[in-house]
């Protein structure tokens, strides 16, 4: 699966034909599950773009999802993530880490997302070796490296290799995602070729294959769980009476102090539009 095929970056969305070209290429390369990603920066959080609705003739064994990737730099804007009804329309929520403050929020359990993505074409401004990834790993959050960055100039390629090896060693190869981050169809590679790239990044063979074929299911399950918890919390708040507000507030306090607790989400069928 490829959970990061970019169709919009910083306000510029692909044409319908460009999007369909990426879709056809993914099918031709034998992908069974992909996500079309809308990449925004934190200045767009006040008015984020709506999730794309792709019209296509659905294949029975193919899953298409939507994803929003937020390049988050300002920690003071974190509250806008949970308050935006538009962001909730997306199937997957990813945060691209820019600085150590955002990474600390994510790894401390104060900020939740399905995928933590790293842009590695330039040197990171923080030290991965001092980061504890236990909390997000336990929740099922995945950590993503995009192989498109390996297709850039030699300096970027070497930096991606070096930092990826350090990151994967710290993660012990668990919950790793190898995605394309493709901006054009020509940048897509077949899943088996991508798994081989994982070996270049010093992933064991089994973990390299998991990073392409199965780990994405963890991010999908995490998304379903995150949305279920949110919807149930809203339901409880709406149904509570003034006499039991104190109990709701007490429960909220306890939930905040126990960020690592999980519940089993209801099964959710992903809907795609069918023009047949």
PDB file of C-alpha atoms in Angstrom:
ATOM      1  CA  UNK A   1       0.000   0.000   0.000  1.00  0.00           C
ATOM      2  CA  UNK A   2       0.997   3.615  -0.516  1.00  0.00           C
ATOM      3  CA  UNK A   3      -0.629   6.001   1.947  1.00  0.00           C
ATOM      4  CA  UNK A   4       0.969   9.194   0.647  1.00  0.00           C
ATOM      5  CA  UNK A   5       0.301  10.015  -2.997  1.00  0.00           C
ATOM      6  CA  UNK A   6       0.140  13.810  -2.997  1.00  0.00           C
ATOM      7  CA  UNK A   7      -2.620  15.499  -5.012  1.00  0.00           C
ATOM      8  CA  UNK A   8      -2.440  18.933  -3.365  1.00  0.00           C
ATOM      9  CA  UNK A   9       0.494  20.814  -1.887  1.00  0.00           C
ATOM     10  CA  UNK A  10       0.231  24.233  -0.192  1.00  0.00           C
ATOM     11  CA  UNK A  11      -3.029  25.186  -1.869  1.00  0.00           C
ATOM     12  CA  UNK A  12      -2.344  23.897  -5.385  1.00  0.00           C
ATOM     13  CA  UNK A  13      -4.479  20.873  -6.247  1.00  0.00           C
ATOM     14  CA  UNK A  14      -3.848  18.580  -9.210  1.00  0.00           C
ATOM     15  CA  UNK A  15      -6.208  18.605 -12.152  1.00  0.00           C
ATOM     16  CA  UNK A  16      -8.710  15.768 -12.469  1.00  0.00           C
ATOM     17  CA  UNK A  17      -6.614  14.182 -15.215  1.00  0.00           C
ATOM     18  CA  UNK A  18      -3.417  14.342 -13.110  1.00  0.00           C
ATOM     19  CA  UNK A  19      -5.214  12.685 -10.198  1.00  0.00           C
ATOM     20  CA  UNK A  20      -6.625   9.935 -12.404  1.00  0.00           C
ATOM     21  CA  UNK A  21      -3.166   9.408 -13.920  1.00  0.00           C
ATOM     22  CA  UNK A  22      -1.771   8.718 -10.446  1.00  0.00           C
ATOM     23  CA  UNK A  23      -4.672   6.391  -9.717  1.00  0.00           C
ATOM     24  CA  UNK A  24      -4.206   4.435 -12.953  1.00  0.00           C
ATOM     25  CA  UNK A  25      -0.449   4.177 -12.341  1.00  0.00           C
ATOM     26  CA  UNK A  26      -0.989   2.834  -8.811  1.00  0.00           C
ATOM     27  CA  UNK A  27      -3.377   0.204 -10.169  1.00  0.00           C
ATOM     28  CA  UNK A  28      -0.912  -0.741 -12.909  1.00  0.00           C
ATOM     29  CA  UNK A  29       1.819  -1.183 -10.281  1.00  0.00           C
ATOM     30  CA  UNK A  30      -0.455  -3.618  -8.400  1.00  0.00           C
ATOM     31  CA  UNK A  31      -1.194  -1.500  -5.345  1.00  0.00           C
ATOM     32  CA  UNK A  32      -4.262  -2.714  -3.452  1.00  0.00           C
ATOM     33  CA  UNK A  33      -4.637   0.285  -1.152  1.00  0.00           C
ATOM     34  CA  UNK A  34      -3.605   3.931  -1.530  1.00  0.00           C
ATOM     35  CA  UNK A  35      -4.336   7.294   0.051  1.00  0.00           C
ATOM     36  CA  UNK A  36      -4.508  10.577  -1.817  1.00  0.00           C
ATOM     37  CA  UNK A  37      -2.842  13.202   0.344  1.00  0.00           C
ATOM     38  CA  UNK A  38      -3.578  16.908   0.710  1.00  0.00           C
ATOM     39  CA  UNK A  39      -0.503  18.618   2.186  1.00  0.00           C
ATOM     40  CA  UNK A  40      -1.064  21.881   4.031  1.00  0.00           C
ATOM     41  CA  UNK A  41       0.905  24.103   6.404  1.00  0.00           C
ATOM     42  CA  UNK A  42      -0.334  25.305   9.766  1.00  0.00           C
ATOM     43  CA  UNK A  43      -1.317  28.732   8.398  1.00  0.00           C
ATOM     44  CA  UNK A  44      -4.079  26.942   6.465  1.00  0.00           C
ATOM     45  CA  UNK A  45      -5.639  25.357   9.551  1.00  0.00           C
ATOM     46  CA  UNK A  46      -8.151  28.194   9.930  1.00  0.00           C
ATOM     47  CA  UNK A  47      -9.595  27.374   6.510  1.00  0.00           C
ATOM     48  CA  UNK A  48      -8.337  23.950   5.366  1.00  0.00           C
ATOM     49  CA  UNK A  49      -9.268  22.457   1.973  1.00  0.00           C
ATOM     50  CA  UNK A  50     -12.046  19.895   1.900  1.00  0.00           C
ATOM     51  CA  UNK A  51     -11.265  16.224   1.433  1.00  0.00           C
ATOM     52  CA  UNK A  52     -11.234  15.299  -2.273  1.00  0.00           C
ATOM     53  CA  UNK A  53     -14.052  13.243  -3.749  1.00  0.00           C
ATOM     54  CA  UNK A  54     -12.646  11.122  -6.548  1.00  0.00           C
ATOM     55  CA  UNK A  55     -14.999   9.783  -9.203  1.00  0.00           C
ATOM     56  CA  UNK A  56     -13.749   6.498 -10.591  1.00  0.00           C
ATOM     57  CA  UNK A  57     -14.910   3.030 -11.508  1.00  0.00           C
ATOM     58  CA  UNK A  58     -14.252   1.076  -8.342  1.00  0.00           C
ATOM     59  CA  UNK A  59     -12.190  -2.105  -8.430  1.00  0.00           C
ATOM     60  CA  UNK A  60     -13.452  -4.767  -6.028  1.00  0.00           C
ATOM     61  CA  UNK A  61     -10.032  -5.451  -4.479  1.00  0.00           C
ATOM     62  CA  UNK A  62      -8.776  -1.860  -4.310  1.00  0.00           C
ATOM     63  CA  UNK A  63      -9.165   0.663  -1.482  1.00  0.00           C
ATOM     64  CA  UNK A  64      -8.892   4.430  -1.895  1.00  0.00           C
ATOM     65  CA  UNK A  65      -8.600   6.748   1.102  1.00  0.00           C
ATOM     66  CA  UNK A  66      -8.030  10.433   1.719  1.00  0.00           C
ATOM     67  CA  UNK A  67      -5.339  11.877   3.935  1.00  0.00           C
ATOM     68  CA  UNK A  68      -4.416  15.327   5.173  1.00  0.00           C
ATOM     69  CA  UNK A  69      -0.755  15.978   5.950  1.00  0.00           C
ATOM     70  CA  UNK A  70      -0.140  19.018   8.129  1.00  0.00           C
ATOM     71  CA  UNK A  71       3.311  20.579   8.136  1.00  0.00           C
ATOM     72  CA  UNK A  72       3.070  21.703  11.745  1.00  0.00           C
ATOM     73  CA  UNK A  73       5.578  24.243  12.986  1.00  0.00           C
ATOM     74  CA  UNK A  74       3.680  26.329  15.543  1.00  0.00           C
ATOM     75  CA  UNK A  75       2.667  24.365  18.644  1.00  0.00           C
ATOM     76  CA  UNK A  76       0.127  27.039  19.613  1.00  0.00           C
ATOM     77  CA  UNK A  77      -2.056  25.980  16.658  1.00  0.00           C
ATOM     78  CA  UNK A  78      -2.443  22.388  17.808  1.00  0.00           C
ATOM     79  CA  UNK A  79      -5.958  22.995  19.192  1.00  0.00           C
ATOM     80  CA  UNK A  80      -7.209  23.762  15.681  1.00  0.00           C
ATOM     81  CA  UNK A  81      -6.653  20.132  14.675  1.00  0.00           C
ATOM     82  CA  UNK A  82      -9.447  18.812  16.866  1.00  0.00           C
ATOM     83  CA  UNK A  83     -11.775  21.768  16.314  1.00  0.00           C
ATOM     84  CA  UNK A  84     -11.934  21.607  12.524  1.00  0.00           C
ATOM     85  CA  UNK A  85     -14.922  19.688  11.093  1.00  0.00           C
ATOM     86  CA  UNK A  86     -13.285  19.732   7.654  1.00  0.00           C
ATOM     87  CA  UNK A  87     -10.177  17.890   8.860  1.00  0.00           C
ATOM     88  CA  UNK A  88     -12.447  15.184  10.285  1.00  0.00           C
ATOM     89  CA  UNK A  89     -13.645  14.434   6.738  1.00  0.00           C
ATOM     90  CA  UNK A  90     -10.261  12.899   5.890  1.00  0.00           C
ATOM     91  CA  UNK A  91      -9.675   9.212   6.502  1.00  0.00           C
ATOM     92  CA  UNK A  92      -6.118   9.706   7.772  1.00  0.00           C
ATOM     93  CA  UNK A  93      -4.389  12.472   9.721  1.00  0.00           C
ATOM     94  CA  UNK A  94      -0.631  12.863   9.307  1.00  0.00           C
ATOM     95  CA  UNK A  95       1.695  15.422  10.829  1.00  0.00           C
ATOM     96  CA  UNK A  96       4.989  16.310   9.199  1.00  0.00           C
ATOM     97  CA  UNK A  97       7.480  17.099  11.927  1.00  0.00           C
ATOM     98  CA  UNK A  98       9.488  20.300  11.548  1.00  0.00           C
ATOM     99  CA  UNK A  99      10.934  20.894  15.006  1.00  0.00           C
ATOM    100  CA  UNK A 100      11.553  19.246  18.352  1.00  0.00           C
ATOM    101  CA  UNK A 101       8.601  20.978  20.055  1.00  0.00           C
ATOM    102  CA  UNK A 102       6.081  19.269  17.789  1.00  0.00           C
ATOM    103  CA  UNK A 103       7.899  15.939  18.075  1.00  0.00           C
ATOM    104  CA  UNK A 104       7.837  16.240  21.877  1.00  0.00           C
ATOM    105  CA  UNK A 105       4.074  16.874  21.804  1.00  0.00           C
ATOM    106  CA  UNK A 106       3.563  13.789  19.641  1.00  0.00           C
ATOM    107  CA  UNK A 107       5.859  11.505  21.606  1.00  0.00           C
ATOM    108  CA  UNK A 108       4.515  12.775  24.926  1.00  0.00           C
ATOM    109  CA  UNK A 109       0.962  11.808  23.993  1.00  0.00           C
ATOM    110  CA  UNK A 110      -0.294  15.416  23.992  1.00  0.00           C
ATOM    111  CA  UNK A 111      -0.978  15.397  20.255  1.00  0.00           C
ATOM    112  CA  UNK A 112      -2.483  12.469  18.400  1.00  0.00           C
ATOM    113  CA  UNK A 113      -2.309  11.539  14.726  1.00  0.00           C
ATOM    114  CA  UNK A 114      -2.242   8.400  12.612  1.00  0.00           C
ATOM    115  CA  UNK A 115       1.078   9.005  10.851  1.00  0.00           C
ATOM    116  CA  UNK A 116       4.165  10.969  11.875  1.00  0.00           C
ATOM    117  CA  UNK A 117       6.010  11.921   8.707  1.00  0.00           C
ATOM    118  CA  UNK A 118       9.589  13.113   8.385  1.00  0.00           C
ATOM    119  CA  UNK A 119      10.915  15.306   5.597  1.00  0.00           C
ATOM    120  CA  UNK A 120      14.507  14.145   5.342  1.00  0.00           C
ATOM    121  CA  UNK A 121      15.795  15.931   2.241  1.00  0.00           C
ATOM    122  CA  UNK A 122      17.374  18.475   4.607  1.00  0.00           C
ATOM    123  CA  UNK A 123      19.122  17.921   7.904  1.00  0.00           C
ATOM    124  CA  UNK A 124      16.850  17.665  10.924  1.00  0.00           C
ATOM    125  CA  UNK A 125      17.101  20.359  13.578  1.00  0.00           C
ATOM    126  CA  UNK A 126      16.585  17.856  16.400  1.00  0.00           C
ATOM    127  CA  UNK A 127      18.267  14.694  17.644  1.00  0.00           C
ATOM    128  CA  UNK A 128      16.318  11.486  16.997  1.00  0.00           C
ATOM    129  CA  UNK A 129      18.640   9.474  19.229  1.00  0.00           C
ATOM    130  CA  UNK A 130      17.297  11.268  22.313  1.00  0.00           C
ATOM    131  CA  UNK A 131      13.637  10.781  21.385  1.00  0.00           C
ATOM    132  CA  UNK A 132      11.426   8.207  23.109  1.00  0.00           C
ATOM    133  CA  UNK A 133       8.859   6.879  20.610  1.00  0.00           C
ATOM    134  CA  UNK A 134       7.198   4.406  22.991  1.00  0.00           C
ATOM    135  CA  UNK A 135       3.887   6.265  23.502  1.00  0.00           C
ATOM    136  CA  UNK A 136       2.919   6.751  19.835  1.00  0.00           C
ATOM    137  CA  UNK A 137       4.226   3.283  18.919  1.00  0.00           C
ATOM    138  CA  UNK A 138       2.050   1.696  21.597  1.00  0.00           C
ATOM    139  CA  UNK A 139      -0.999   3.538  20.263  1.00  0.00           C
ATOM    140  CA  UNK A 140      -0.386   2.267  16.739  1.00  0.00           C
ATOM    141  CA  UNK A 141       0.857   5.503  15.213  1.00  0.00           C
ATOM    142  CA  UNK A 142       3.155   4.907  12.230  1.00  0.00           C
ATOM    143  CA  UNK A 143       6.383   6.671  11.295  1.00  0.00           C
ATOM    144  CA  UNK A 144       6.802   7.526   7.645  1.00  0.00           C
ATOM    145  CA  UNK A 145       9.702   8.108   5.298  1.00  0.00           C
ATOM    146  CA  UNK A 146       8.920   9.028   1.692  1.00  0.00           C
ATOM    147  CA  UNK A 147      11.120   7.456  -0.974  1.00  0.00           C
ATOM    148  CA  UNK A 148      10.539  10.360  -3.372  1.00  0.00           C
ATOM    149  CA  UNK A 149      13.251  12.139  -1.409  1.00  0.00           C
ATOM    150  CA  UNK A 150      15.686   9.459  -2.567  1.00  0.00           C
ATOM    151  CA  UNK A 151      15.058  10.525  -6.166  1.00  0.00           C
ATOM    152  CA  UNK A 152      16.371  14.047  -5.596  1.00  0.00           C
ATOM    153  CA  UNK A 153      19.991  15.236  -5.771  1.00  0.00           C
ATOM    154  CA  UNK A 154      22.850  13.232  -4.274  1.00  0.00           C
ATOM    155  CA  UNK A 155      23.133  15.429  -1.170  1.00  0.00           C
ATOM    156  CA  UNK A 156      19.450  14.974  -0.326  1.00  0.00           C
ATOM    157  CA  UNK A 157      19.673  11.251  -1.068  1.00  0.00           C
ATOM    158  CA  UNK A 158      22.601  10.754   1.300  1.00  0.00           C
ATOM    159  CA  UNK A 159      20.854  12.716   4.034  1.00  0.00           C
ATOM    160  CA  UNK A 160      17.685  10.618   3.642  1.00  0.00           C
ATOM    161  CA  UNK A 161      19.692   7.401   3.916  1.00  0.00           C
ATOM    162  CA  UNK A 162      21.662   8.529   6.977  1.00  0.00           C
ATOM    163  CA  UNK A 163      18.705   9.914   8.937  1.00  0.00           C
ATOM    164  CA  UNK A 164      16.386   7.032   7.973  1.00  0.00           C
ATOM    165  CA  UNK A 165      18.888   4.496   9.245  1.00  0.00           C
ATOM    166  CA  UNK A 166      19.121   6.378  12.547  1.00  0.00           C
ATOM    167  CA  UNK A 167      15.312   6.661  12.820  1.00  0.00           C
ATOM    168  CA  UNK A 168      14.651   3.015  11.998  1.00  0.00           C
ATOM    169  CA  UNK A 169      17.282   1.874  14.484  1.00  0.00           C
ATOM    170  CA  UNK A 170      15.607   3.968  17.174  1.00  0.00           C
ATOM    171  CA  UNK A 171      12.201   2.507  16.250  1.00  0.00           C
ATOM    172  CA  UNK A 172      13.705  -1.004  15.984  1.00  0.00           C
ATOM    173  CA  UNK A 173      11.987  -1.207  12.619  1.00  0.00           C
ATOM    174  CA  UNK A 174       8.493  -1.216  14.171  1.00  0.00           C
ATOM    175  CA  UNK A 175       5.544   0.822  12.844  1.00  0.00           C
ATOM    176  CA  UNK A 176       7.612   2.050   9.907  1.00  0.00           C
ATOM    177  CA  UNK A 177       5.921   3.207   6.703  1.00  0.00           C
ATOM    178  CA  UNK A 178       7.680   3.516   3.361  1.00  0.00           C
ATOM    179  CA  UNK A 179       5.474   5.737   1.199  1.00  0.00           C
ATOM    180  CA  UNK A 180       6.071   7.556  -2.051  1.00  0.00           C
ATOM    181  CA  UNK A 181       5.199  11.167  -1.266  1.00  0.00           C
ATOM    182  CA  UNK A 182       4.862  11.284  -5.053  1.00  0.00           C
ATOM    183  CA  UNK A 183       3.972  14.607  -6.644  1.00  0.00           C
ATOM    184  CA  UNK A 184       3.634  13.031 -10.093  1.00  0.00           C
ATOM    185  CA  UNK A 185       2.725   9.590 -11.415  1.00  0.00           C
ATOM    186  CA  UNK A 186       6.225   9.067 -12.827  1.00  0.00           C
ATOM    187  CA  UNK A 187       7.662   9.096  -9.285  1.00  0.00           C
ATOM    188  CA  UNK A 188       5.660   6.034  -8.213  1.00  0.00           C
ATOM    189  CA  UNK A 189       7.458   2.705  -7.852  1.00  0.00           C
ATOM    190  CA  UNK A 190       6.099  -0.818  -7.456  1.00  0.00           C
ATOM    191  CA  UNK A 191       5.633  -2.169  -3.909  1.00  0.00           C
ATOM    192  CA  UNK A 192       8.344  -4.831  -4.239  1.00  0.00           C
ATOM    193  CA  UNK A 193      10.844  -2.223  -5.476  1.00  0.00           C
ATOM    194  CA  UNK A 194       9.956  -0.037  -2.493  1.00  0.00           C
ATOM    195  CA  UNK A 195      10.532  -2.956  -0.114  1.00  0.00           C
ATOM    196  CA  UNK A 196      13.989  -3.373  -1.647  1.00  0.00           C
ATOM    197  CA  UNK A 197      14.654   0.305  -0.912  1.00  0.00           C
ATOM    198  CA  UNK A 198      13.959  -0.559   2.717  1.00  0.00           C
ATOM    199  CA  UNK A 199      16.983  -2.850   2.667  1.00  0.00           C
ATOM    200  CA  UNK A 200      19.083   0.122   1.527  1.00  0.00           C
ATOM    201  CA  UNK A 201      17.825   1.960   4.610  1.00  0.00           C
ATOM    202  CA  UNK A 202      18.991  -0.991   6.774  1.00  0.00           C
ATOM    203  CA  UNK A 203      15.593  -2.491   7.524  1.00  0.00           C
ATOM    204  CA  UNK A 204      15.527  -6.263   7.897  1.00  0.00           C
ATOM    205  CA  UNK A 205      13.811  -8.017   4.990  1.00  0.00           C
ATOM    206  CA  UNK A 206      10.653  -8.872   6.953  1.00  0.00           C
ATOM    207  CA  UNK A 207      10.382  -5.360   8.370  1.00  0.00           C
ATOM    208  CA  UNK A 208      11.011  -3.767   4.976  1.00  0.00           C
ATOM    209  CA  UNK A 209       8.124  -5.779   3.539  1.00  0.00           C
ATOM    210  CA  UNK A 210       5.919  -4.885   6.511  1.00  0.00           C
ATOM    211  CA  UNK A 211       6.716  -1.202   5.956  1.00  0.00           C
ATOM    212  CA  UNK A 212       5.139  -1.494   2.493  1.00  0.00           C
ATOM    213  CA  UNK A 213       2.491  -4.208   2.737  1.00  0.00           C
ATOM    214  CA  UNK A 214       1.043  -4.353   6.272  1.00  0.00           C
ATOM    215  CA  UNK A 215       2.084  -1.564   8.653  1.00  0.00           C
ATOM    216  CA  UNK A 216      -0.314   0.855   6.998  1.00  0.00           C
ATOM    217  CA  UNK A 217      -3.155  -1.188   8.487  1.00  0.00           C
ATOM    218  CA  UNK A 218      -2.015   0.015  11.914  1.00  0.00           C
ATOM    219  CA  UNK A 219      -2.415   3.637  10.837  1.00  0.00           C
ATOM    220  CA  UNK A 220      -5.863   2.862   9.402  1.00  0.00           C
ATOM    221  CA  UNK A 221      -6.939   1.104  12.604  1.00  0.00           C
ATOM    222  CA  UNK A 222      -5.582   3.994  14.680  1.00  0.00           C
ATOM    223  CA  UNK A 223      -7.647   6.418  12.588  1.00  0.00           C
ATOM    224  CA  UNK A 224     -10.816   4.398  13.144  1.00  0.00           C
ATOM    225  CA  UNK A 225     -10.149   4.259  16.873  1.00  0.00           C
ATOM    226  CA  UNK A 226      -9.356   7.981  17.075  1.00  0.00           C
ATOM    227  CA  UNK A 227     -12.596   8.889  15.306  1.00  0.00           C
ATOM    228  CA  UNK A 228     -14.656   6.476  17.399  1.00  0.00           C
ATOM    229  CA  UNK A 229     -13.328   7.937  20.647  1.00  0.00           C
ATOM    230  CA  UNK A 230     -13.993  11.482  19.419  1.00  0.00           C
ATOM    231  CA  UNK A 231     -17.538  10.738  18.264  1.00  0.00           C
ATOM    232  CA  UNK A 232     -18.388   8.916  21.494  1.00  0.00           C
ATOM    233  CA  UNK A 233     -17.062  11.842  23.547  1.00  0.00           C
ATOM    234  CA  UNK A 234     -19.245  14.272  21.591  1.00  0.00           C
ATOM    235  CA  UNK A 235     -22.253  11.981  22.006  1.00  0.00           C
ATOM    236  CA  UNK A 236     -21.788  11.773  25.766  1.00  0.00           C
ATOM    237  CA  UNK A 237     -21.370  15.535  26.043  1.00  0.00           C
ATOM    238  CA  UNK A 238     -24.510  16.219  24.008  1.00  0.00           C
ATOM    239  CA  UNK A 239     -26.604  13.760  26.005  1.00  0.00           C
ATOM    240  CA  UNK A 240     -25.399  14.792  29.441  1.00  0.00           C
ATOM    241  CA  UNK A 241     -27.696  16.874  31.616  1.00  0.00           C
ATOM    242  CA  UNK A 242     -26.717  19.739  33.861  1.00  0.00           C
ATOM    243  CA  UNK A 243     -26.909  17.439  36.883  1.00  0.00           C
ATOM    244  CA  UNK A 244     -24.218  15.123  35.545  1.00  0.00           C
ATOM    245  CA  UNK A 245     -21.855  17.735  34.084  1.00  0.00           C
ATOM    246  CA  UNK A 246     -19.571  17.273  37.071  1.00  0.00           C
ATOM    247  CA  UNK A 247     -19.185  13.580  36.191  1.00  0.00           C
ATOM    248  CA  UNK A 248     -18.329  14.356  32.568  1.00  0.00           C
ATOM    249  CA  UNK A 249     -15.717  16.882  33.651  1.00  0.00           C
ATOM    250  CA  UNK A 250     -14.223  14.326  36.032  1.00  0.00           C
ATOM    251  CA  UNK A 251     -14.062  11.720  33.258  1.00  0.00           C
ATOM    252  CA  UNK A 252     -12.376  14.218  30.944  1.00  0.00           C
ATOM    253  CA  UNK A 253      -9.748  14.931  33.568  1.00  0.00           C
ATOM    254  CA  UNK A 254      -9.063  11.210  33.961  1.00  0.00           C
ATOM    255  CA  UNK A 255      -8.888  10.704  30.207  1.00  0.00           C
ATOM    256  CA  UNK A 256      -6.364  13.523  29.893  1.00  0.00           C
ATOM    257  CA  UNK A 257      -4.179  11.878  32.526  1.00  0.00           C
ATOM    258  CA  UNK A 258      -4.270   8.508  30.779  1.00  0.00           C
ATOM    259  CA  UNK A 259      -3.486   9.244  27.142  1.00  0.00           C
ATOM    260  CA  UNK A 260      -2.276   5.739  26.416  1.00  0.00           C
ATOM    261  CA  UNK A 261      -5.619   3.998  27.016  1.00  0.00           C
ATOM    262  CA  UNK A 262      -7.230   2.425  23.952  1.00  0.00           C
ATOM    263  CA  UNK A 263     -10.577   1.012  22.986  1.00  0.00           C
ATOM    264  CA  UNK A 264     -11.555  -1.255  20.126  1.00  0.00           C
ATOM    265  CA  UNK A 265     -13.099   0.815  17.290  1.00  0.00           C
ATOM    266  CA  UNK A 266     -16.235  -0.104  15.439  1.00  0.00           C
ATOM    267  CA  UNK A 267     -15.597  -1.505  11.983  1.00  0.00           C
ATOM    268  CA  UNK A 268     -15.889   1.204   9.386  1.00  0.00           C
ATOM    269  CA  UNK A 269     -16.468   0.674   5.704  1.00  0.00           C
ATOM    270  CA  UNK A 270     -14.538   3.111   3.581  1.00  0.00           C
ATOM    271  CA  UNK A 271     -16.856   4.703   1.047  1.00  0.00           C
ATOM    272  CA  UNK A 272     -15.656   5.673  -2.411  1.00  0.00           C
ATOM    273  CA  UNK A 273     -17.769   7.239  -5.122  1.00  0.00           C
ATOM    274  CA  UNK A 274     -18.679   4.943  -8.034  1.00  0.00           C
ATOM    275  CA  UNK A 275     -19.598   6.514 -11.336  1.00  0.00           C
ATOM    276  CA  UNK A 276     -20.843   3.274 -12.873  1.00  0.00           C
TER     277      UNK A 276
END
